[in-house]
Tab-separated table of C-alpha atoms in Angstrom:
chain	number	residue	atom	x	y	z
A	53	UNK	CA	2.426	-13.232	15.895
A	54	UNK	CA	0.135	-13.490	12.644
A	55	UNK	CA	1.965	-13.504	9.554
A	56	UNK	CA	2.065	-10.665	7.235
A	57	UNK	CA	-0.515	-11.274	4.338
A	58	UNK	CA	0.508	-9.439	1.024
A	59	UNK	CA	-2.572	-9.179	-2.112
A	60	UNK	CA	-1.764	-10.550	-5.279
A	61	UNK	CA	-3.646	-11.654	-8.610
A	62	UNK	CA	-3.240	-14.707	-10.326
A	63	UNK	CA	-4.412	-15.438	-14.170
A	64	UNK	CA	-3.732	-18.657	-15.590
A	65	UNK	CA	-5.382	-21.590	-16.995
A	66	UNK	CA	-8.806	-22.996	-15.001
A	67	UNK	CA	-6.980	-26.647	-15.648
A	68	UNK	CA	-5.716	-27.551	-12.164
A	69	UNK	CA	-6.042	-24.058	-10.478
A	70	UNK	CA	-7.497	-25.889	-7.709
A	71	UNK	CA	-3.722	-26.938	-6.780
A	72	UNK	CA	-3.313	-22.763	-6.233
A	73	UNK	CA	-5.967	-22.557	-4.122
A	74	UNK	CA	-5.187	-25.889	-2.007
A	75	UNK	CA	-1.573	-24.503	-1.205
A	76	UNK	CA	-2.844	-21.061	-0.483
A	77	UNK	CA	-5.391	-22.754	2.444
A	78	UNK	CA	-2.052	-24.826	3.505
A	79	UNK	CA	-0.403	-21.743	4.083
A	80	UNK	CA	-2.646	-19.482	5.872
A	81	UNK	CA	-3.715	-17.475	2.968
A	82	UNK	CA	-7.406	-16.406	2.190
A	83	UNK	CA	-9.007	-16.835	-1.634
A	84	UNK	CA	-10.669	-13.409	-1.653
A	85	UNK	CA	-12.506	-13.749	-4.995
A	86	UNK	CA	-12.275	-16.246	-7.677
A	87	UNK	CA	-13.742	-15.469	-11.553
A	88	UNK	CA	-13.569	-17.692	-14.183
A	89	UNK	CA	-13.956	-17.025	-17.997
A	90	UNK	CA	-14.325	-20.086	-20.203
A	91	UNK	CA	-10.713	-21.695	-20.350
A	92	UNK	CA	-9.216	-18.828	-17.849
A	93	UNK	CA	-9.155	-18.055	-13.888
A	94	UNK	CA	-8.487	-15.390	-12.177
A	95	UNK	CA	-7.662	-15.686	-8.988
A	96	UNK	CA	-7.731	-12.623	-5.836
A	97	UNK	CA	-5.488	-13.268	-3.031
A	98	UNK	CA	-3.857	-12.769	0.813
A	99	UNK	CA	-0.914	-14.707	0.694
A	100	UNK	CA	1.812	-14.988	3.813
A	101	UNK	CA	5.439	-12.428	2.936
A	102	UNK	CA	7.438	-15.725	3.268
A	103	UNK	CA	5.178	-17.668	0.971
A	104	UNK	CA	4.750	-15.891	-1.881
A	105	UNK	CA	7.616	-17.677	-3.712
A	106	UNK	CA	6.219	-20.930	-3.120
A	107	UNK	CA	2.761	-19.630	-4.563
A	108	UNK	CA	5.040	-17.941	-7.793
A	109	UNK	CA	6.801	-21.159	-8.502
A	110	UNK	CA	3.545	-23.108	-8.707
A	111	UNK	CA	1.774	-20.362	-10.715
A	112	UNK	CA	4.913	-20.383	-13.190
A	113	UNK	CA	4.997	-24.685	-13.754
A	114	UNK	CA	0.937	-24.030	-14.412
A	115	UNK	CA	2.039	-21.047	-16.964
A	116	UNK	CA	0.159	-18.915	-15.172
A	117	UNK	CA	1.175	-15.247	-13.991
A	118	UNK	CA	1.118	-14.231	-10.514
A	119	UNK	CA	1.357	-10.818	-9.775
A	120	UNK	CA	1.022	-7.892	-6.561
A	121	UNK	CA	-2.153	-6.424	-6.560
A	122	UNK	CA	-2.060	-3.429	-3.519
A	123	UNK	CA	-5.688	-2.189	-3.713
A	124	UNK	CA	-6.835	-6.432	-2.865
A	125	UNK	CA	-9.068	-5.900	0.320
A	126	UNK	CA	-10.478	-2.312	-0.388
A	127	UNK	CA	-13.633	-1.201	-1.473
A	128	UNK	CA	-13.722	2.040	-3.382
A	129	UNK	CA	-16.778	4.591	-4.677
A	130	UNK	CA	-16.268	5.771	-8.006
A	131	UNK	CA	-18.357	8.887	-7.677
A	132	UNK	CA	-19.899	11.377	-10.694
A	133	UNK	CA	-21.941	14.995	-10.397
A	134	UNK	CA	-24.527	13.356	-12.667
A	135	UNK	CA	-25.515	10.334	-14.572
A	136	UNK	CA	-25.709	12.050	-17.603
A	137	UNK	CA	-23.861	11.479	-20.344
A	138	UNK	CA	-21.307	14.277	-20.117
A	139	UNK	CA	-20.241	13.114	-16.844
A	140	UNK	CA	-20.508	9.264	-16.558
A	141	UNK	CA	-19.218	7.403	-19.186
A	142	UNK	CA	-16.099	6.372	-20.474
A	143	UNK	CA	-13.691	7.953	-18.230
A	144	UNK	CA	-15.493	7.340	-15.087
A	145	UNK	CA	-15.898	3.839	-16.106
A	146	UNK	CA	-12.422	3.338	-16.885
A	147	UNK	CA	-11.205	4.899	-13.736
A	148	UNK	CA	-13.618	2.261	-12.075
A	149	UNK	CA	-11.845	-0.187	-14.554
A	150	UNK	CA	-8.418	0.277	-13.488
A	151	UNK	CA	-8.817	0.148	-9.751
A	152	UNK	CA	-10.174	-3.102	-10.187
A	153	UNK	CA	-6.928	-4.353	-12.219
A	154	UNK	CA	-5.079	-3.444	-8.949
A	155	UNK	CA	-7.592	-5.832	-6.928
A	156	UNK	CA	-9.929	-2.960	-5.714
A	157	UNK	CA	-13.788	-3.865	-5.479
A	158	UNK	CA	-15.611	-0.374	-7.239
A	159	UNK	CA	-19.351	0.466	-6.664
A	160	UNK	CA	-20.573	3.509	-9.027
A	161	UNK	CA	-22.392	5.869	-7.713
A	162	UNK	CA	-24.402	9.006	-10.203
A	163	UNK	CA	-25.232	11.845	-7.173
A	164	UNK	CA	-27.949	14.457	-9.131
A	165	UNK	CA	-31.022	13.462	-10.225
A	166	UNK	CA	-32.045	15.597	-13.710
A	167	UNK	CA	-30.535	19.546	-12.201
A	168	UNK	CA	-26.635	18.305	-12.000
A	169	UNK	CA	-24.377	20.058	-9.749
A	170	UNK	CA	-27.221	22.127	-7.711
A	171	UNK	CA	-28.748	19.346	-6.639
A	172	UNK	CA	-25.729	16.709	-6.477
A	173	UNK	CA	-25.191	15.397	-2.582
A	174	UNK	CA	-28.373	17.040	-1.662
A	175	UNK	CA	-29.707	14.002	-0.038
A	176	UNK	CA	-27.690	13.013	3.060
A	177	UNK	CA	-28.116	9.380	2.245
A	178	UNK	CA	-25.876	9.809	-0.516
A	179	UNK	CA	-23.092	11.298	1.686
A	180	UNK	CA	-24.039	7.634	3.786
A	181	UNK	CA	-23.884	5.380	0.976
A	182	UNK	CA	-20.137	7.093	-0.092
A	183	UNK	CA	-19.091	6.975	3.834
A	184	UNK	CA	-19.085	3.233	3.872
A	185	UNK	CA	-16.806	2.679	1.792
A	186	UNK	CA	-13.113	2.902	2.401
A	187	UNK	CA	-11.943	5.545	-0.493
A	188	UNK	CA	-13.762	8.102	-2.741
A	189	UNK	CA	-12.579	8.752	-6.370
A	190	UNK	CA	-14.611	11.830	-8.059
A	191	UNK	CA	-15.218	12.177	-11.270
A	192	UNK	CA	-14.505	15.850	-11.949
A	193	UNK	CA	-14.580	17.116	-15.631
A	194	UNK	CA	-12.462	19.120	-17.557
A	195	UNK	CA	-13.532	22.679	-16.769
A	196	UNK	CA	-10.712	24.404	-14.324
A	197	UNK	CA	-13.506	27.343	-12.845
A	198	UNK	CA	-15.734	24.004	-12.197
A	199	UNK	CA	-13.311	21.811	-10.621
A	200	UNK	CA	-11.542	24.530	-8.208
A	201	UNK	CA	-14.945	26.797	-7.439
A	202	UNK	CA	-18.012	24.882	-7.404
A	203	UNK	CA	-17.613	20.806	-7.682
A	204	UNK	CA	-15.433	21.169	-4.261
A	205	UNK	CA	-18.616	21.390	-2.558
A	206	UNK	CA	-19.685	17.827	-3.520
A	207	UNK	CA	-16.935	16.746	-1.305
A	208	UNK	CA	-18.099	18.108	2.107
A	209	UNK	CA	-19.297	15.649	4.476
A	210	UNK	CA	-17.462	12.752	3.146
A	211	UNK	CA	-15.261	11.660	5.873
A	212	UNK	CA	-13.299	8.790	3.792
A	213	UNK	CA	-10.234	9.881	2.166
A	214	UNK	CA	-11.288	11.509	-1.046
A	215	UNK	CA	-9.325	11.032	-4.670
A	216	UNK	CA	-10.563	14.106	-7.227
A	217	UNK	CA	-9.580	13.127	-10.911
A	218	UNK	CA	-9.812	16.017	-13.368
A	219	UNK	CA	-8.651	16.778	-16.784
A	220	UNK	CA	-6.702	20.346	-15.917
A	221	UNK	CA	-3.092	19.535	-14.610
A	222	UNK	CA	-3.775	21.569	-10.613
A	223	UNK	CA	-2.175	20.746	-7.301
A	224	UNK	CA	-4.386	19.140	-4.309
A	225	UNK	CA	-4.291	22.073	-2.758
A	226	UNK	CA	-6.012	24.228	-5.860
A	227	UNK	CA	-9.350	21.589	-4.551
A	228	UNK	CA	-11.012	22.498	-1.611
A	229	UNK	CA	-11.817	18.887	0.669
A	230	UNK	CA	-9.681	17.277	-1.563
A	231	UNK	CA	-7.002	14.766	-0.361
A	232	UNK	CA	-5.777	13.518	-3.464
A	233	UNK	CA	-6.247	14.958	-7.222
A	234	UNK	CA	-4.697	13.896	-10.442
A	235	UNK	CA	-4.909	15.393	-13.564
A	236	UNK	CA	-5.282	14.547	-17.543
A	237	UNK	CA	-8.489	12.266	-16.746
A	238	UNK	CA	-11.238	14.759	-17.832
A	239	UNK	CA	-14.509	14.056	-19.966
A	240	UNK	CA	-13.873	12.712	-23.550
A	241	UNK	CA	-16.006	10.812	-25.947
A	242	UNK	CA	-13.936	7.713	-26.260
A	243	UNK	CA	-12.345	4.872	-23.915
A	244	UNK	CA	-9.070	6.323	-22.221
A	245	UNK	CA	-6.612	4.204	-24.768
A	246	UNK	CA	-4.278	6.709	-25.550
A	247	UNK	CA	-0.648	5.978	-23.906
A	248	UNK	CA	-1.151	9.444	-22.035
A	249	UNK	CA	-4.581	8.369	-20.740
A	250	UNK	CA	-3.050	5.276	-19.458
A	251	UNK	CA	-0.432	6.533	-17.733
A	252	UNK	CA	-2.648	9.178	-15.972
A	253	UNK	CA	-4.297	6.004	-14.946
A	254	UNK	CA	-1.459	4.342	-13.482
A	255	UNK	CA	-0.847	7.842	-11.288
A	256	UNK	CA	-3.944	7.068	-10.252
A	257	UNK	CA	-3.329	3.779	-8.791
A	258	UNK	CA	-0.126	5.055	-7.465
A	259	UNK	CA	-2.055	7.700	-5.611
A	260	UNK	CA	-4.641	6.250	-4.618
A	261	UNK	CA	-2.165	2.996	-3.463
A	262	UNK	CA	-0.460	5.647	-1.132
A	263	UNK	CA	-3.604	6.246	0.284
A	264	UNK	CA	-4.505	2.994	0.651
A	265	UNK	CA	-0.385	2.139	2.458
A	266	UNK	CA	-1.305	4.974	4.912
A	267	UNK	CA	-4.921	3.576	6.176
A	268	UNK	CA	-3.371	-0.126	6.815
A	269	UNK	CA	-0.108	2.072	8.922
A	270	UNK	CA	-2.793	3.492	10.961
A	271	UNK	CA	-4.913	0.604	11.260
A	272	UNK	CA	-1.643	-1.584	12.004
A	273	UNK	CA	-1.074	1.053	15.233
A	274	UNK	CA	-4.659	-0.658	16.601
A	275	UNK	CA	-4.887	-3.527	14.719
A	276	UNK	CA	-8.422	-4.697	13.998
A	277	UNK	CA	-9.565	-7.271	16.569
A	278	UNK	CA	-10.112	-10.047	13.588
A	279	UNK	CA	-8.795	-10.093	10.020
A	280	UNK	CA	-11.791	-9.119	7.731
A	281	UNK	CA	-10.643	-12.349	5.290
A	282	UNK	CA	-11.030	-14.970	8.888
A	283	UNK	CA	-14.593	-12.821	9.099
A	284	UNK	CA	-15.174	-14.021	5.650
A	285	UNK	CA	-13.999	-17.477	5.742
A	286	UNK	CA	-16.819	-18.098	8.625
A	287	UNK	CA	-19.464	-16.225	6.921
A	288	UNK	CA	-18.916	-19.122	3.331
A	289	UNK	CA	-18.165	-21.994	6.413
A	290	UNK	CA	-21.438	-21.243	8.861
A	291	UNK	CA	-23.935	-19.485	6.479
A	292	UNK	CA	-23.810	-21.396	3.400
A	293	UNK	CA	-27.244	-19.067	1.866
A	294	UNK	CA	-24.729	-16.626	1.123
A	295	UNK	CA	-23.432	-19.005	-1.925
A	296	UNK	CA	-26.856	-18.383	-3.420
A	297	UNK	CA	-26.093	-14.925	-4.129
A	298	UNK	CA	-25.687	-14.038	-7.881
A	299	UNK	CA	-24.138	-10.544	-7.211
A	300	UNK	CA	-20.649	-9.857	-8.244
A	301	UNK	CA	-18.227	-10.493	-4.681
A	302	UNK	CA	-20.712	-11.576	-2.517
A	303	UNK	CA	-19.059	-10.590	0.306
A	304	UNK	CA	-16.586	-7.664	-0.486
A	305	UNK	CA	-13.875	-6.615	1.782
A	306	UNK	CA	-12.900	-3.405	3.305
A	307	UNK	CA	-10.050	-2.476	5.311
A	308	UNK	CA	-12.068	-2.386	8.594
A	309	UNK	CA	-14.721	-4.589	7.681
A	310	UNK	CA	-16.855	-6.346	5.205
A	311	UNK	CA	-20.232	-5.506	2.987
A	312	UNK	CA	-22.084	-9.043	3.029
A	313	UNK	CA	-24.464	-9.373	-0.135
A	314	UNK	CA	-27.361	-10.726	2.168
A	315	UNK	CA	-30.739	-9.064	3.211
A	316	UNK	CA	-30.095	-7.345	6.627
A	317	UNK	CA	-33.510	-8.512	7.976
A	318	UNK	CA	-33.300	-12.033	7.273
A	319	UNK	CA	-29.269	-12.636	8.062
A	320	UNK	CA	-28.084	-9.971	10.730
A	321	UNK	CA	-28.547	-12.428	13.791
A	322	UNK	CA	-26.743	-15.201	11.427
A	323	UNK	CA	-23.545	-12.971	11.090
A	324	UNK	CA	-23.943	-11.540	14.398
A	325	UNK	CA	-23.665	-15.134	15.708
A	326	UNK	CA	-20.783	-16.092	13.545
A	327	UNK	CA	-18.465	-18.227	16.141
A	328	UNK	CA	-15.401	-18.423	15.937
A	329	UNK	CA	-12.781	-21.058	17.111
A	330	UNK	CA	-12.490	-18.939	20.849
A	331	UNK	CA	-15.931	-19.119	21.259
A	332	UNK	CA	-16.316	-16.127	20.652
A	333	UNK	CA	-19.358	-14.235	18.458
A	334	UNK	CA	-18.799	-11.627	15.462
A	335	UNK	CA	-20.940	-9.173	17.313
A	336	UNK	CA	-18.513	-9.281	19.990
A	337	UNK	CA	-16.041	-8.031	17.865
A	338	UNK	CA	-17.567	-6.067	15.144
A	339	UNK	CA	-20.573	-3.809	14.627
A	340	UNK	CA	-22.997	-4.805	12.711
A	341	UNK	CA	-25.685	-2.021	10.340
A	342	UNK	CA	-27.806	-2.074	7.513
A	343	UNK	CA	-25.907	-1.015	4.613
A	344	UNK	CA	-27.306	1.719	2.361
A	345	UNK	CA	-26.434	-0.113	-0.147
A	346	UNK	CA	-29.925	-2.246	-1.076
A	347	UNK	CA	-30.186	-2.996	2.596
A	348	UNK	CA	-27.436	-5.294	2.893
A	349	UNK	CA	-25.256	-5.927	5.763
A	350	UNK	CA	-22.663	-4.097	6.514
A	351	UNK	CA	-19.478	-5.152	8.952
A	352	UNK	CA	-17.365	-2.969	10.661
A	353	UNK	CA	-14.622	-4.262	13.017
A	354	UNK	CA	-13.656	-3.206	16.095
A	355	UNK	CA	-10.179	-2.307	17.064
A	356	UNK	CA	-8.179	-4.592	19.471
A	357	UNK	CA	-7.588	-1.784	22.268
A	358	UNK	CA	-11.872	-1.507	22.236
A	359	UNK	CA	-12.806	-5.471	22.610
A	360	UNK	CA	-9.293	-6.211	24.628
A	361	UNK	CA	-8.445	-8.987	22.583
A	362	UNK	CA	-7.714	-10.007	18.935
A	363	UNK	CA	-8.035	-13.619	17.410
């Protein structure tokens, strides 16, 4: 039976970090994402229930901090009405902010182009681009009429679970389509810095952590027929190109899958012919699409009771 693998974070020093990441690969872990800033790493995460101590205690004689990180392994769409600038900035960039503390991977995305909410969503690429990720957050305002009568509609067609932050303080069930929604995170004209603000923030993780718990439950009823981490440890072993790539998490993990930061044209058959120890191919076990996401590849994995088998 494959161990458990819990996500933490680890900050610390860059000086011997190495000696973290050489005990995780002893272990069994994955490193899902490693950024350094001048004197300071920081340091993303899968590490085996039984082993976290040992990972703690070595983090602690390094003075670093080690600490549980529940949204490691998800990829989440931070969504506005518009890009202008009474919708996009500050709060929805400090919602994307804070899911990333929790080890979440955010893309942005503005939906209207110039008319706002009459033309928001109107493209069905857009609906696409939001679908492949694994959660939706919306960025909602602060208007009550706008959030519970008209913005609801922006949330049709998006099968992921969907997260609605507002400022108003409303139930879930005052937002049509909505599966989540949490209040006090409306439009202002400054960062979200007030002890209030943060806190709304930290309901946010909480929420959207729940969310997250119940998607691995269901997936753990089928489980997935590899680990999207194993998928990723081939991709940096057998395609080595893919270390060339200046983008931020050049391979970013979902819970079903993985977005690989590689043009589909030129790389598909490379990650389709990923082998693993079995013998066995990646497109035996996963499907493989252009992403709508600058044409890059996108991963989704196949459930153990489809391929018959998991490695």
């Amino acid at each position: 039976m494959a161990a458990v693998l819990e996500p933490y974070i680890y900050e610390g020093g860059i000086h011997k970090h190495t000696l973290i990441t050489e005990l995780l690969e002893d272990l069994g872990g994955y490193l899902i994402q490693k950024v350094p800033a001048a004197t300071e790493v920081t340091l993303t995460m899968l590490i085996p229930r039984d082993d976290v101590h040992l990972i703690d205690e070595l983090g602690k004689k390094l003075l670093g901090k080690l600490t549980k990180a529940p949204l490691t392994g998800t990829e989440i769409a931070v969504v506005s009405p518009t890009l202008a600038s009474h919708h996009l900035p500050h709060s929805a960039c400090d919602v994307a902010e804070h899911l990333r503390r929790d080890g979440a991977n955010t893309n942005m995305i503005g939906l209207a182009r110039g008319m706002g909410r009459r033309v928001a969503l109107s493209a069905d690429y857009e609906r696409k681009l939001i679908n492949e990720h694994d959660i939706a957050v919306f960025s909602f305002g602060t208007f009550s009429d706008c959030i519970k009568n008209k913005k609801p509609k922006l949330l049709e067609g998006v099968k992921i679970p969907k997260v609605v932050t507002g400022g108003p303080d409303l139930k879930t069930e005052d937002v049509a389509n909505a599966d989540v929604y949490v209040g006090n995170i409306g439009r202002v004209a400054h960062r979200l810095r007030k002890s209030d603000e943060l806190s709304s923030l930290d309901i946010m993780n909480q929420k959207v952590g729940e969310v997250v718990e119940g998607m691995r439950e269901e997936i753990a009823k089928d489980p997935l027929a590899v680990l999207p981490p194993r998928v990723m440890k081939e991709i940096h072993e057998q395609v080595p190109q893919i270390e060339d790539v200046l983008s931020p998490a050049p391979i970013t993990l979902q819970l079903d899958g993985l977005r690989v930061k590689l043009p589909y044209e030129e790389f598909h058959k490379k990650i389709e012919d990923l082998e693993f120890d079995e013998g066995i191919k990646l497109s035996d076990l996963a499907r493989i699409t252009p992403s709508k996401m600058k044409n890059y590849i996108l991963v989704k994995i196949k459930r153990e009771s489809e391929v018959g088998f998991a490695i």
